[in-house]
């Protein structure tokens, strides 16, 4: 987009939210007066200002107006609509995006009216039906098929790039949906064109059409599901934008429909799962796949020995099972299987590599319902059974089916047969799983929702010009946060399900928001406050996390998890006395406290911070004993004795710590402090140099760490700053010679 575009829609919307209608109009008046391309809008702005003037005069006379709120809201809708059109006009002139390029092309060679396109599509499909009765159906229908595909694409493009959508196109769209002679694929693709147009620009007419397409009894399931997804994406992308009274009433009427709540929840769960796709793809690419590649030679060796390279047999083969267990791959595979069973999209990692075919250069093809007889696919007799199988294979979305079909045409026949067998096996497994897990729901409708959301996700993530399109999934898509859908999600079971999903996937902000809403609906629960506390702590909002954990402790005083969390939070906030109280309580209550190294170290840490060094040492000696000379315990004793001035003991434990190896930058730093405080500046410089090297040779990081230690180590701060500065300077110089051996 052109960053120099003078139409600031966000600023105009902000002014309107503040009730500053005059200021919002003035914001648009300036470019309308100054830019020749925008002068046609001056009259519309003048009429809006005049209309607002009448409204304001009525109010200023003190006359009652029960419709004032609706009038002001409709005024805001109209002003922002003009702002959208003005901005589009400027972008269409020179913006390099695909959409604007197509708008410019349409300006030179105008697109046909939508009704005319729909008429041709109707005629073509009637002729295709007759061609199927010919002696050679494939030959008779070849040209007709390609032309029908082109017209469907033309319909998609018009519904995508035409802004604002004219009333006659809206009527033609309704006729497309109600026309029984048109195939579902044309209707479904038309809905996707409407959605992509809505993702470009806010358009209430598009939103109303999507609402109609969703609710109409004439809409088949693929059309209804796509329309609902598009409508919900529009509500999310333009959240906070004023809606006209007509659209608000339309949404309210939808909410009264019998299946609205369950359908919205179903779409929401699939969109939530789609947000998790990037994490799953990264996990597959960075963890699972490298592990499998490392094991490949051993797997192939075992496969040759047993004449079996079928991965499905791996768990049945004891040698293979042992290999997987030792490598940790078995657990990763099990985790991925569980994620897939929960509806996670683990196929993105595979199919993202198969979207480079020229077929996917056209946006419409990303949303095209899969059909084996598409002209872009190989129609050879040996491929047709596989293509038919792909059409009904549950795990794949439509764009992935096209990816697979296009790939199959490029592989040898023997590999095709193997793919055919694997698809049959997978389809049977998926169908069996769905039959057992989706009782009481509509698995067909749910499968359509899964597939379409994945198609949308793949388009905004993988399309070659994806940066030109809004990505709702990257914006933290969170439908429960929309005011229009508050009634749908004010259900404890639904909120609990969504919250747990966010929580397990570490979407802390979203999970916390859902748990807050859940807390308003149910009797106070310790578990909810515990999870909210964990989310807030993970977000770094420690005071809020502390408040939640204190509430959880009041509701369930017996929870050791809450006590540990409270202790950790008080410690992180620097309130060591309170943290020590909780750690001591945990120690007194726990039957395992005598062997709990972590608890002993935490108590010792708090005592050190409270400068109760003798008590701290007794506890840390216990931790050292329990932990069998663990580096953590040794490190804590070194720090405690250094702070307490027990330099002889500090030196002894520093030697033991250095004997363990695997030292941290602060270990070298503390050793340097010890040498400095005991009058050995040369040795101090050597240790400081090693600390600098361990910090990636960052002198700035070392100097900052040195200054940081002045407060807890008053003895260090009391040293003559001149010699200390010379030692530090010498250490920085000496560290440069350590590059070859660190």
XYZ file of C-alpha atoms in Angstrom:
742
model
C 0.000 0.000 0.000
C 1.055 3.598 -0.644
C 2.314 4.975 2.658
C 1.880 8.544 1.373
C -1.888 8.165 0.967
C -3.374 11.219 2.723
C -6.655 9.515 3.678
C -6.218 8.480 7.302
C -9.182 6.209 7.971
C -7.981 5.233 11.450
C -7.758 8.880 12.466
C -11.203 9.585 11.029
C -12.659 6.610 12.915
C -11.001 7.753 16.156
C -12.476 11.259 15.747
C -15.920 9.811 15.136
C -15.682 7.626 18.244
C -15.020 10.823 20.190
C -18.106 12.451 18.644
C -15.994 14.910 16.615
C -17.929 14.680 13.354
C -16.886 18.148 12.147
C -13.207 17.285 12.634
C -13.610 14.001 10.769
C -15.229 15.794 7.823
C -12.479 18.424 7.820
C -9.893 15.641 7.714
C -11.422 14.516 4.407
C -12.153 17.999 3.059
C -8.471 18.928 2.729
C -7.419 16.133 0.315
C -10.751 16.416 -1.540
C -9.986 20.060 -2.255
C -6.301 19.608 -2.994
C -6.169 16.459 -5.153
C -7.862 16.480 -8.570
C -8.678 12.750 -8.371
C -10.715 13.338 -5.200
C -12.690 16.406 -6.299
C -15.752 14.319 -7.281
C -16.169 13.558 -3.558
C -16.530 17.198 -2.541
C -20.272 17.242 -3.184
C -20.862 14.113 -1.066
C -18.840 15.586 1.768
C -20.790 18.844 1.481
C -24.105 16.971 1.741
C -22.875 15.016 4.771
C -21.802 18.245 6.460
C -25.188 19.797 5.677
C -27.004 16.741 7.033
C -24.927 16.849 10.196
C -25.638 20.571 10.544
C -29.405 19.941 10.588
C -28.913 17.214 13.196
C -26.702 19.445 15.367
C -29.132 22.406 15.129
C -31.966 20.161 16.283
C -29.934 19.120 19.322
C -28.809 22.677 20.078
C -32.455 23.787 20.279
C -32.940 21.270 23.075
C -35.511 19.226 21.169
C -35.812 15.520 22.047
C -34.678 13.037 19.379
C -35.165 9.361 20.294
C -33.344 8.338 17.078
C -30.293 10.499 17.753
C -27.948 7.612 18.569
C -28.879 5.778 15.364
C -28.561 8.977 13.333
C -25.081 9.758 14.678
C -23.999 6.147 14.106
C -25.319 6.148 10.532
C -23.509 9.444 9.929
C -20.251 7.813 11.091
C -20.881 4.828 8.787
C -21.454 7.166 5.839
C -18.364 9.296 6.516
C -16.084 6.261 6.808
C -17.627 4.831 3.652
C -16.647 7.977 1.736
C -13.173 7.837 3.306
C -12.798 4.251 2.079
C -13.776 5.238 -1.456
C -11.402 8.203 -1.490
C -8.502 6.075 -0.329
C -9.334 3.382 -2.885
C -9.421 5.965 -5.664
C -5.875 7.071 -4.891
C -4.555 3.528 -4.486
C -6.160 2.346 -7.706
C -4.183 4.988 -9.604
C -0.707 3.665 -8.854
C -0.545 1.075 -6.027
C 1.392 -2.017 -7.198
C -0.856 -4.569 -5.450
C -2.557 -7.313 -7.428
C -6.016 -6.021 -6.543
C -5.261 -2.447 -7.632
C -3.589 -3.668 -10.817
C -6.747 -5.588 -11.677
C -8.863 -2.517 -10.889
C -6.765 -0.483 -13.332
C -7.139 -3.206 -15.973
C -10.889 -3.203 -15.433
C -10.834 0.550 -15.943
C -9.369 0.065 -19.420
C -11.343 -3.082 -20.301
C -14.499 -2.978 -18.153
C -15.651 -6.229 -16.645
C -19.027 -7.584 -17.653
C -21.966 -7.180 -15.267
C -22.215 -10.030 -12.792
C -25.667 -10.987 -14.089
C -24.218 -11.521 -17.577
C -21.429 -13.725 -16.214
C -23.950 -15.756 -14.210
C -26.080 -16.214 -17.325
C -23.149 -17.556 -19.319
C -22.171 -19.872 -16.473
C -25.729 -21.223 -16.378
C -25.684 -21.846 -20.139
C -22.277 -23.549 -20.055
C -23.268 -25.955 -17.310
C -26.472 -26.850 -19.142
C -24.395 -27.675 -22.235
C -21.949 -29.670 -20.085
C -24.843 -31.759 -18.802
C -25.786 -32.557 -22.403
C -22.155 -33.245 -23.352
C -21.985 -35.949 -20.679
C -24.499 -37.919 -22.768
C -22.331 -37.792 -25.904
C -20.486 -40.786 -27.304
C -17.138 -39.288 -26.195
C -18.043 -37.135 -23.133
C -14.456 -36.080 -22.387
C -13.874 -34.740 -25.883
C -17.307 -33.139 -26.114
C -16.936 -31.287 -22.812
C -13.228 -30.308 -22.882
C -13.650 -26.809 -24.287
C -16.841 -26.203 -22.335
C -15.129 -27.207 -19.074
C -12.294 -24.744 -19.547
C -14.705 -21.949 -20.461
C -16.891 -22.714 -17.423
C -13.797 -22.540 -15.200
C -12.821 -19.191 -16.742
C -16.290 -17.736 -16.153
C -16.307 -18.948 -12.521
C -12.938 -17.220 -12.072
C -14.345 -14.085 -13.711
C -17.262 -14.090 -11.229
C -14.813 -14.512 -8.345
C -12.656 -11.615 -9.535
C -15.587 -9.232 -9.979
C -16.872 -9.990 -6.473
C -13.333 -9.509 -5.157
C -12.209 -6.237 -6.770
C -15.463 -4.290 -7.250
C -15.797 -1.667 -4.497
C -18.257 -0.689 -3.316
C -20.357 -3.587 -4.577
C -23.255 -2.134 -6.611
C -26.869 -3.097 -5.870
C -27.266 -4.861 -9.231
C -24.281 -7.120 -8.454
C -25.766 -7.896 -5.062
C -28.997 -8.963 -6.727
C -27.091 -11.069 -9.266
C -25.183 -12.740 -6.419
C -28.471 -13.673 -4.728
C -29.682 -15.173 -8.003
C -26.489 -17.236 -8.303
C -27.099 -18.700 -4.848
C -30.747 -19.543 -5.534
C -30.173 -20.950 -9.049
C -30.568 -24.725 -8.876
C -28.966 -25.202 -12.297
C -25.594 -23.860 -11.161
C -23.186 -26.296 -9.448
C -22.229 -25.860 -5.802
C -18.635 -25.160 -6.838
C -19.644 -21.919 -8.624
C -21.691 -20.761 -5.635
C -18.947 -21.641 -3.136
C -16.281 -19.862 -5.207
C -18.558 -16.800 -5.494
C -18.859 -16.635 -1.709
C -15.059 -16.766 -1.418
C -14.742 -13.905 -3.911
C -17.128 -11.896 -1.767
C -15.042 -12.722 1.338
C -11.753 -11.742 -0.291
C -13.334 -8.443 -1.302
C -14.434 -7.878 2.281
C -10.890 -8.587 3.450
C -9.726 -5.774 1.131
C -12.238 -3.122 2.274
C -15.094 -2.795 4.717
C -18.410 -3.226 2.889
C -21.713 -3.637 4.703
C -23.413 -4.857 1.533
C -20.944 -7.729 1.338
C -21.493 -8.550 5.015
C -25.267 -8.570 4.513
C -24.907 -10.870 1.479
C -22.700 -13.258 3.452
C -25.278 -13.260 6.237
C -28.006 -14.114 3.705
C -25.873 -16.848 2.107
C -25.231 -18.408 5.512
C -28.848 -18.332 6.687
C -30.640 -19.225 3.446
C -32.346 -22.608 3.385
C -31.337 -22.825 -0.291
C -27.616 -22.674 0.525
C -25.903 -26.082 0.484
C -23.519 -26.787 3.373
C -20.290 -25.779 1.544
C -21.818 -22.400 0.675
C -23.290 -21.814 4.132
C -20.038 -22.696 5.912
C -17.942 -20.440 3.652
C -20.376 -17.562 4.087
C -20.274 -17.836 7.884
C -16.464 -17.942 7.909
C -16.351 -14.858 5.689
C -18.869 -12.973 7.821
C -16.999 -13.740 11.051
C -13.667 -12.721 9.522
C -15.246 -9.451 8.429
C -16.588 -8.790 11.924
C -13.121 -9.446 13.361
C -11.096 -7.467 10.807
C -13.320 -4.404 11.238
C -14.048 -4.746 14.938
C -14.818 -1.426 16.557
C -16.038 0.064 13.284
C -19.573 1.510 13.506
C -22.256 -0.656 11.887
C -25.429 0.687 10.325
C -28.709 -0.001 12.074
C -29.735 -2.282 9.191
C -26.633 -4.470 9.585
C -27.007 -4.599 13.359
C -30.594 -5.773 12.982
C -29.479 -8.394 10.440
C -26.876 -9.753 12.853
C -29.439 -9.814 15.652
C -31.810 -11.825 13.477
C -29.011 -14.303 12.721
C -28.390 -14.708 16.448
C -31.989 -15.811 16.880
C -31.485 -18.698 14.446
C -31.443 -22.207 15.875
C -27.965 -23.224 14.702
C -26.197 -19.859 15.006
C -24.497 -20.390 18.374
C -23.246 -23.900 17.612
C -22.049 -22.909 14.134
C -20.163 -19.852 15.408
C -18.513 -21.917 18.146
C -17.540 -24.552 15.593
C -15.956 -21.967 13.275
C -14.226 -20.308 16.214
C -12.577 -23.555 17.328
C -11.255 -24.169 13.820
C -9.900 -20.628 13.616
C -8.293 -21.044 17.026
C -6.674 -24.260 15.822
C -5.550 -22.507 12.639
C -3.699 -19.940 14.763
C -1.752 -22.869 16.215
C -0.665 -24.075 12.774
C 2.497 -21.981 12.676
C 3.696 -23.477 15.968
C 2.947 -27.014 14.725
C 4.687 -26.363 11.406
C 7.748 -25.055 13.216
C 7.713 -28.087 15.530
C 7.497 -30.458 12.574
C 10.177 -28.646 10.559
C 12.656 -27.890 13.360
C 12.226 -30.912 15.633
C 10.496 -33.930 14.125
C 11.860 -33.802 10.571
C 15.545 -33.309 11.567
C 15.263 -36.212 14.040
C 13.790 -38.440 11.342
C 16.546 -37.470 8.901
C 19.222 -38.272 11.485
C 17.683 -41.708 12.036
C 17.152 -42.433 8.363
C 20.353 -44.506 7.825
C 19.567 -46.756 10.800
C 15.916 -47.119 9.795
C 16.910 -48.071 6.252
C 19.455 -50.574 7.618
C 16.778 -52.231 9.752
C 14.345 -52.068 6.839
C 16.749 -53.955 4.567
C 17.243 -56.557 7.265
C 13.517 -57.114 7.669
C 12.538 -56.356 4.028
C 9.995 -53.845 5.328
C 10.168 -50.097 5.030
C 6.547 -49.448 6.005
C 6.503 -46.770 8.751
C 3.231 -48.224 10.025
C 5.140 -51.350 11.077
C 7.715 -49.460 13.124
C 5.935 -49.854 16.457
C 5.397 -53.584 15.822
C 9.103 -54.164 15.178
C 10.940 -54.362 18.557
C 14.224 -53.102 17.074
C 12.488 -50.160 15.449
C 10.505 -49.382 18.609
C 13.719 -49.391 20.652
C 15.405 -47.097 18.134
C 12.492 -44.653 18.262
C 12.343 -44.696 22.062
C 16.062 -44.069 22.497
C 16.030 -41.171 20.062
C 12.988 -39.538 21.662
C 11.265 -39.648 18.276
C 8.590 -41.991 19.592
C 7.331 -39.337 22.008
C 7.384 -36.682 19.298
C 5.399 -38.910 16.930
C 2.896 -39.669 19.670
C 2.512 -35.957 20.415
C 1.934 -35.155 16.738
C -0.657 -37.936 16.514
C -2.503 -36.550 19.543
C -2.418 -33.058 18.023
C -3.874 -34.404 14.784
C -6.626 -36.223 16.679
C -7.482 -32.920 18.408
C -7.864 -31.269 15.003
C -4.412 -29.689 14.723
C -3.210 -28.923 11.191
C -0.039 -30.968 10.870
C -0.316 -31.120 7.072
C 0.677 -27.480 6.532
C 4.373 -28.338 6.903
C 4.118 -30.833 4.043
C 1.821 -29.007 1.663
C 3.483 -25.616 2.045
C 6.196 -27.053 -0.230
C 3.636 -27.935 -2.910
C 2.146 -24.509 -3.569
C 4.644 -23.404 -6.221
C 2.651 -24.725 -9.184
C 1.492 -21.960 -11.592
C -2.061 -23.077 -10.704
C -1.652 -21.252 -7.367
C -0.648 -17.937 -8.941
C -4.373 -17.203 -9.277
C -6.099 -16.262 -5.976
C -9.371 -17.928 -7.006
C -7.712 -21.353 -7.262
C -6.882 -21.316 -3.549
C -10.623 -21.405 -2.809
C -11.778 -23.655 -5.650
C -13.716 -26.722 -4.442
C -11.789 -29.797 -5.514
C -13.019 -31.618 -8.601
C -11.046 -34.448 -10.246
C -12.049 -33.307 -13.748
C -10.511 -29.826 -13.496
C -8.674 -28.969 -16.691
C -5.406 -28.295 -14.808
C -5.202 -31.922 -13.653
C -3.846 -34.948 -15.480
C -6.863 -36.956 -16.662
C -4.964 -40.194 -17.423
C -6.859 -43.366 -16.553
C -4.370 -44.527 -13.916
C -4.638 -41.229 -12.013
C -8.429 -40.959 -11.991
C -8.987 -43.449 -9.106
C -6.506 -41.519 -6.929
C -8.121 -38.191 -7.817
C -11.543 -39.591 -6.927
C -10.129 -40.759 -3.611
C -8.630 -37.327 -2.928
C -12.061 -35.775 -3.381
C -13.408 -37.651 -0.371
C -10.298 -37.806 1.797
C -11.119 -36.126 5.073
C -7.706 -34.833 6.224
C -7.141 -32.614 3.176
C -8.488 -29.147 2.433
C -9.275 -28.297 -1.201
C -6.024 -26.456 -1.951
C -4.032 -29.385 -0.517
C -6.014 -31.796 -2.717
C -5.032 -29.757 -5.762
C -1.412 -29.732 -4.532
C -1.451 -33.507 -4.229
C -3.158 -34.020 -7.580
C -0.720 -31.714 -9.384
C 2.220 -33.485 -7.716
C 0.938 -36.959 -8.636
C 1.141 -36.139 -12.322
C 4.916 -35.741 -11.925
C 5.811 -38.981 -10.132
C 6.375 -42.538 -11.495
C 3.444 -45.023 -11.591
C 4.821 -47.237 -8.789
C 4.887 -44.291 -6.381
C 1.372 -43.365 -7.411
C 0.184 -46.824 -6.403
C 1.846 -46.430 -3.008
C 0.144 -43.061 -2.502
C -3.167 -44.611 -3.506
C -2.783 -47.327 -0.845
C -1.773 -44.838 1.862
C -4.698 -42.548 1.062
C -7.144 -45.440 1.302
C -5.698 -46.468 4.656
C -5.740 -42.915 6.014
C -9.280 -42.246 4.818
C -10.553 -45.358 6.621
C -8.761 -44.315 9.826
C -10.068 -40.758 9.723
C -13.612 -41.856 8.932
C -13.529 -44.335 11.830
C -12.170 -41.696 14.201
C -14.806 -39.152 13.204
C -17.606 -41.694 13.563
C -16.606 -42.292 17.187
C -15.657 -38.747 18.217
C -18.281 -36.562 16.549
C -21.471 -38.201 17.761
C -24.260 -35.681 18.146
C -22.651 -33.167 15.762
C -22.678 -32.756 12.006
C -19.342 -34.242 10.909
C -19.927 -33.224 7.290
C -20.415 -29.571 8.227
C -17.520 -29.682 10.652
C -15.227 -31.254 8.054
C -16.196 -28.507 5.596
C -15.377 -25.870 8.211
C -11.990 -27.449 8.934
C -11.154 -27.584 5.235
C -12.232 -24.040 4.415
C -10.464 -22.448 7.379
C -7.301 -24.267 6.297
C -7.737 -22.974 2.744
C -8.022 -19.432 4.098
C -4.997 -19.943 6.327
C -2.874 -21.324 3.509
C -3.813 -18.431 1.222
C -2.806 -15.661 3.652
C 0.373 -17.526 4.641
C 1.574 -19.058 1.365
C 0.211 -17.070 -1.590
C 3.119 -15.569 -3.538
C 1.818 -12.016 -2.903
C 0.498 -12.691 0.573
C 1.874 -9.435 1.986
C -0.786 -7.543 -0.005
C -3.650 -9.175 1.898
C -4.857 -8.749 5.454
C -3.946 -11.736 7.612
C -6.610 -12.124 10.321
C -4.706 -15.025 11.887
C -1.638 -12.853 12.466
C -3.787 -10.262 14.256
C -4.565 -12.572 17.184
C -7.959 -13.604 15.815
C -10.225 -13.883 18.865
C -13.937 -14.105 18.057
C -15.083 -14.357 21.709
C -13.870 -10.776 22.148
C -16.386 -9.364 19.632
C -19.374 -7.575 21.210
C -21.660 -8.915 18.451
C -20.863 -12.466 19.560
C -20.864 -11.991 23.326
C -24.085 -13.969 23.796
C -22.686 -16.897 21.813
C -19.642 -17.221 24.033
C -21.229 -16.403 27.381
C -21.411 -20.117 28.044
C -19.196 -21.633 30.722
C -18.490 -24.906 28.921
C -17.544 -23.140 25.681
C -15.312 -20.610 27.437
C -13.630 -23.347 29.453
C -12.890 -25.334 26.289
C -11.460 -22.305 24.470
C -9.506 -21.137 27.514
C -7.908 -24.542 28.043
C -6.932 -24.692 24.378
C -5.277 -21.258 24.520
C -3.621 -22.174 27.827
C -2.099 -25.427 26.548
C -0.805 -23.635 23.441
C 0.694 -20.794 25.506
C -1.479 -18.021 24.077
C -1.319 -16.334 27.463
C -3.088 -13.059 26.635
C -6.034 -14.767 24.965
C -6.283 -17.470 27.625
C -6.314 -14.883 30.395
C -9.099 -12.933 28.681
C -11.238 -16.055 28.317
C -10.659 -17.109 31.935
C -11.671 -13.624 33.114
C -14.976 -13.955 31.275
C -15.420 -17.463 32.643
C -14.831 -16.166 36.167
C -17.843 -13.857 35.784
C -20.122 -16.764 34.865
C -19.253 -19.432 37.437
C -18.805 -19.724 41.171
C -15.235 -18.618 42.016
C -12.809 -21.488 41.383
C -9.225 -21.783 42.546
C -8.268 -23.473 39.264
C -9.378 -20.492 37.172
C -7.373 -18.055 39.307
C -4.356 -20.384 39.186
C -4.424 -20.419 35.379
C -4.982 -16.668 35.188
C -2.041 -16.185 37.523
C 0.155 -18.404 35.379
C -0.858 -16.502 32.220
C -0.176 -13.124 33.807
C 3.170 -14.249 35.191
C 4.156 -15.524 31.739
C 3.240 -12.093 30.354
C 5.443 -10.409 32.973
C 2.485 -8.807 34.784
C 3.626 -9.983 38.191
C 1.455 -7.831 40.467
C -1.702 -8.981 38.666
C -0.468 -12.573 38.787
C 0.133 -12.239 42.519
C -3.422 -10.988 43.046
C -4.850 -13.995 41.179
C -2.710 -16.478 43.108
C -3.700 -14.907 46.424
C -7.359 -15.374 45.453
C -6.639 -18.985 44.499
C -4.959 -19.511 47.877
C -8.004 -18.161 49.711
C -10.305 -20.524 47.792
C -8.037 -23.546 48.211
C -5.480 -23.112 51.040
C -4.335 -26.724 50.646
C -2.830 -26.255 47.167
C 0.960 -26.590 47.268
C 1.090 -25.462 43.616
C -0.446 -22.120 44.588
C 1.894 -21.730 47.571
C 4.934 -22.351 45.387
C 3.637 -19.886 42.814
C 3.031 -17.256 45.496
C 6.519 -17.745 46.893
C 8.048 -17.439 43.409
C 6.061 -14.271 42.678
C 7.000 -12.582 45.964
C 10.607 -13.508 45.254
C 10.432 -12.121 41.690
C 8.936 -8.899 43.059
C 11.775 -8.541 45.582
C 9.565 -9.151 48.638
C 11.866 -11.779 50.081
C 10.403 -11.812 53.571
C 6.980 -12.809 52.227
C 8.552 -15.337 49.864
C 10.501 -16.851 52.768
C 7.282 -17.204 54.787
C 5.688 -19.270 52.027
C 8.814 -21.357 51.419
C 9.063 -22.126 55.165
C 5.373 -23.091 55.198
C 5.958 -25.438 52.256
C 8.933 -26.927 54.066
C 6.902 -27.521 57.234
C 3.955 -29.076 55.405
C 5.808 -31.261 52.911
C 6.712 -34.852 53.781
C 9.418 -34.661 51.091
C 10.914 -31.359 52.265
C 13.946 -33.139 53.704
C 14.967 -34.208 50.185
C 13.725 -31.200 48.206
C 16.867 -29.528 46.805
C 14.927 -26.875 44.922
C 13.012 -25.815 48.026
C 16.220 -25.610 50.099
C 17.908 -23.481 47.425
C 14.902 -21.142 47.279
C 14.949 -20.689 51.066
C 18.698 -20.074 50.982
C 18.316 -17.529 48.188
C 15.749 -15.535 50.177
C 17.929 -15.602 53.291
C 20.893 -14.339 51.269
C 18.756 -11.501 49.887
C 17.708 -10.660 53.443
C 21.445 -10.698 54.352
C 20.943 -13.435 56.968
C 24.117 -15.138 55.788
C 24.679 -17.610 58.636
C 21.140 -19.004 58.340
C 21.467 -19.061 54.572
C 24.684 -21.082 54.719
C 23.111 -23.769 56.904
C 20.285 -24.202 54.413
C 22.637 -24.131 51.413
C 24.903 -26.745 52.980
C 21.818 -28.939 53.216
C 21.039 -28.287 49.540
C 24.654 -29.149 48.669
C 24.378 -32.449 50.509
C 20.988 -33.357 49.019
C 22.052 -32.342 45.538
C 25.320 -34.288 45.653
C 27.507 -31.263 44.965
C 25.135 -29.816 42.379
C 26.532 -26.707 40.612
C 23.433 -24.755 41.663
C 24.125 -25.357 45.357
C 27.856 -24.663 44.988
C 27.116 -21.471 43.071
C 24.707 -20.309 45.806
C 27.280 -20.969 48.542
C 29.944 -19.048 46.603
C 27.645 -16.035 46.323
C 26.528 -16.234 49.966
C 30.075 -16.409 51.330
C 31.211 -13.645 48.982
C 28.433 -11.364 50.247
C 29.076 -12.341 53.848
C 32.813 -11.726 53.630
C 33.799 -15.354 54.339
C 36.472 -15.265 51.629
C 38.372 -18.382 52.716
C 35.259 -20.558 52.413
C 34.294 -18.717 49.227
C 37.641 -19.629 47.660
C 37.231 -23.293 48.607
C 33.763 -23.524 47.061
C 34.827 -21.531 44.007
C 37.520 -24.154 43.394
C 34.952 -26.947 43.703
C 32.582 -25.128 41.330
C 35.338 -24.603 38.758
C 36.156 -28.285 39.012
C 32.632 -29.099 37.780
C 33.103 -27.218 34.482
C 30.224 -25.720 32.452
C 30.663 -22.326 34.071
C 28.520 -19.250 33.551
C 29.749 -15.683 32.893
C 28.754 -14.783 36.471
C 30.866 -17.645 37.873
C 33.953 -16.049 36.347
C 32.764 -12.617 37.493
C 32.339 -13.743 41.099
C 35.745 -15.392 41.020
C 37.166 -12.072 39.822
C 35.386 -10.234 42.670
C 36.937 -12.675 45.160
C 40.439 -12.049 43.809
C 39.873 -8.294 43.830
C 38.546 -8.292 47.396
C 41.459 -10.418 48.627
C 44.123 -8.221 47.033
C 44.995 -10.157 43.875
C 44.320 -7.704 41.015
C 46.247 -9.669 38.362
C 44.229 -12.812 39.057
C 41.042 -10.689 39.146
C 41.809 -9.324 35.672
C 42.283 -12.874 34.388
C 38.895 -14.018 35.765
C 37.174 -10.875 34.509
C 38.615 -11.495 31.041
C 37.148 -15.000 31.108
C 33.783 -13.520 32.112
C 33.924 -11.141 29.132
C 34.731 -14.019 26.799
C 31.839 -16.064 28.201
C 29.530 -13.103 27.474
C 30.331 -13.288 23.793
C 33.242 -10.849 24.218
C 30.872 -8.011 25.073
C 32.778 -5.454 27.114
C 29.601 -3.411 27.634
C 27.785 -6.384 29.141
C 30.719 -7.000 31.493
C 30.883 -3.383 32.663
C 27.128 -3.383 33.282
C 27.389 -6.618 35.305
C 30.293 -5.149 37.305
C 28.250 -2.064 38.189
C 25.235 -4.219 39.017
C 27.225 -6.030 41.706
C 28.194 -2.845 43.541
C 24.869 -2.770 45.413
C 24.820 -6.326 46.825
C 28.610 -6.219 47.373
C 29.323 -3.043 49.381
C 32.916 -4.211 49.861
C 33.428 -4.112 46.104
C 31.926 -0.638 45.831
C 34.199 0.527 48.661
C 37.366 -0.330 46.698
C 39.400 2.483 45.210
C 37.711 3.055 41.811
C 40.992 3.876 40.043
C 42.695 0.470 40.513
C 39.383 -1.271 39.872
C 39.016 0.671 36.616
C 42.531 -0.297 35.551
C 41.850 -3.975 36.331
C 38.618 -3.846 34.337
C 40.360 -2.140 31.431
C 43.179 -4.704 31.461
C 40.572 -7.503 31.525
C 38.819 -6.075 28.461
C 42.130 -5.958 26.579
C 43.128 -9.464 27.711
C 39.745 -10.934 26.662
C 40.563 -10.216 23.030
C 43.318 -12.820 23.202
C 40.920 -15.503 24.422
C 38.919 -15.711 21.189
C 40.778 -18.753 19.971
C 40.191 -20.868 23.058
C 36.742 -19.885 24.328
